[in-house]
PDB file of C-alpha atoms in Angstrom:
ATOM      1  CA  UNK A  17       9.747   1.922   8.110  1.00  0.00           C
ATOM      2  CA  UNK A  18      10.723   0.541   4.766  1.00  0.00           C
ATOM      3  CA  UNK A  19       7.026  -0.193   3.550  1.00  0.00           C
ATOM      4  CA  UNK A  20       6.121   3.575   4.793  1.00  0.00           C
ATOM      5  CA  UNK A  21       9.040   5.114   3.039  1.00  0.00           C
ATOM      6  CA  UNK A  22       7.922   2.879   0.068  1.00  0.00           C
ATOM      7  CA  UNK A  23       4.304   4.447   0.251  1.00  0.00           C
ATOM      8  CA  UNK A  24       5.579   8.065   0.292  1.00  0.00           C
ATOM      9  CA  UNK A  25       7.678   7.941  -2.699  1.00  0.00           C
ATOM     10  CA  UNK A  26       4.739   6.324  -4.491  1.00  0.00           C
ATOM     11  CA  UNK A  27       2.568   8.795  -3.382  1.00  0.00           C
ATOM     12  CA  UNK A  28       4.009  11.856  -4.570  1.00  0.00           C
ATOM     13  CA  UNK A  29       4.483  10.373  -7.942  1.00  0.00           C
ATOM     14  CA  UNK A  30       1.654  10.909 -10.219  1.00  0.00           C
ATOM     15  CA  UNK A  31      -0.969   8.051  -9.988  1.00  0.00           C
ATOM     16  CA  UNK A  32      -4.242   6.866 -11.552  1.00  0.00           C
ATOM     17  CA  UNK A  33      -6.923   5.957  -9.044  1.00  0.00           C
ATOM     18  CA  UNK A  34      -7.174   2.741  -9.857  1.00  0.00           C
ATOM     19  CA  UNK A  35      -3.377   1.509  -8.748  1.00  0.00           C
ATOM     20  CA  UNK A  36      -3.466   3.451  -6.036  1.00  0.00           C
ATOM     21  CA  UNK A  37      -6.803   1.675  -5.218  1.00  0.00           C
ATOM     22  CA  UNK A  38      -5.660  -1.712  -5.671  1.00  0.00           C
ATOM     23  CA  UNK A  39      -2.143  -1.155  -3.786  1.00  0.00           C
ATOM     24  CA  UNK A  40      -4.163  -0.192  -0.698  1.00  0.00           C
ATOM     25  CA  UNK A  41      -5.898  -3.503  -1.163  1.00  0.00           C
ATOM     26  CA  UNK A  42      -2.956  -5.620  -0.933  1.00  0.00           C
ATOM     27  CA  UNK A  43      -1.362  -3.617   1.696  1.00  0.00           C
ATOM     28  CA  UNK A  44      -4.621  -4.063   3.641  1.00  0.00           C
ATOM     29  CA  UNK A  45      -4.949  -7.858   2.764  1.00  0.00           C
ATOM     30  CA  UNK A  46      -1.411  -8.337   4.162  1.00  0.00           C
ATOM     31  CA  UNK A  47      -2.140  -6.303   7.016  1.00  0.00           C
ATOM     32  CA  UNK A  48      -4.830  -8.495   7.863  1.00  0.00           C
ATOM     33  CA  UNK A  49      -3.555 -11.812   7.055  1.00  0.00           C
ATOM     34  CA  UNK A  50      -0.829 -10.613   9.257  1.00  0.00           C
ATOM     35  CA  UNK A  51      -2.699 -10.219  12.170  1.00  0.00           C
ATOM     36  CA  UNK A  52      -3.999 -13.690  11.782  1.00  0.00           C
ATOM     37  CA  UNK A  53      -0.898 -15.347  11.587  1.00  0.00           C
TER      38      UNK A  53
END
């Protein structure tokens, strides 16, 4: 619920493509490697 919570408030900031891009690569990466573990 944290991490969600986390995403919302950085989503209704203002926010160049390109962060926004690259968080949603991590979060997936971690996501994944998750799943693995």
């Amino acid at each position: 619920k944290a991490r969600a919570l986390g995403i919302l408030g950085f989503l209704t900031k203002p926010v160049d493509p390109e962060e926004l891009t690259k968080l949603i690569g991590e979060l997936w990466i971690k996501d994944r490697t998750a799943h693995l573990a």
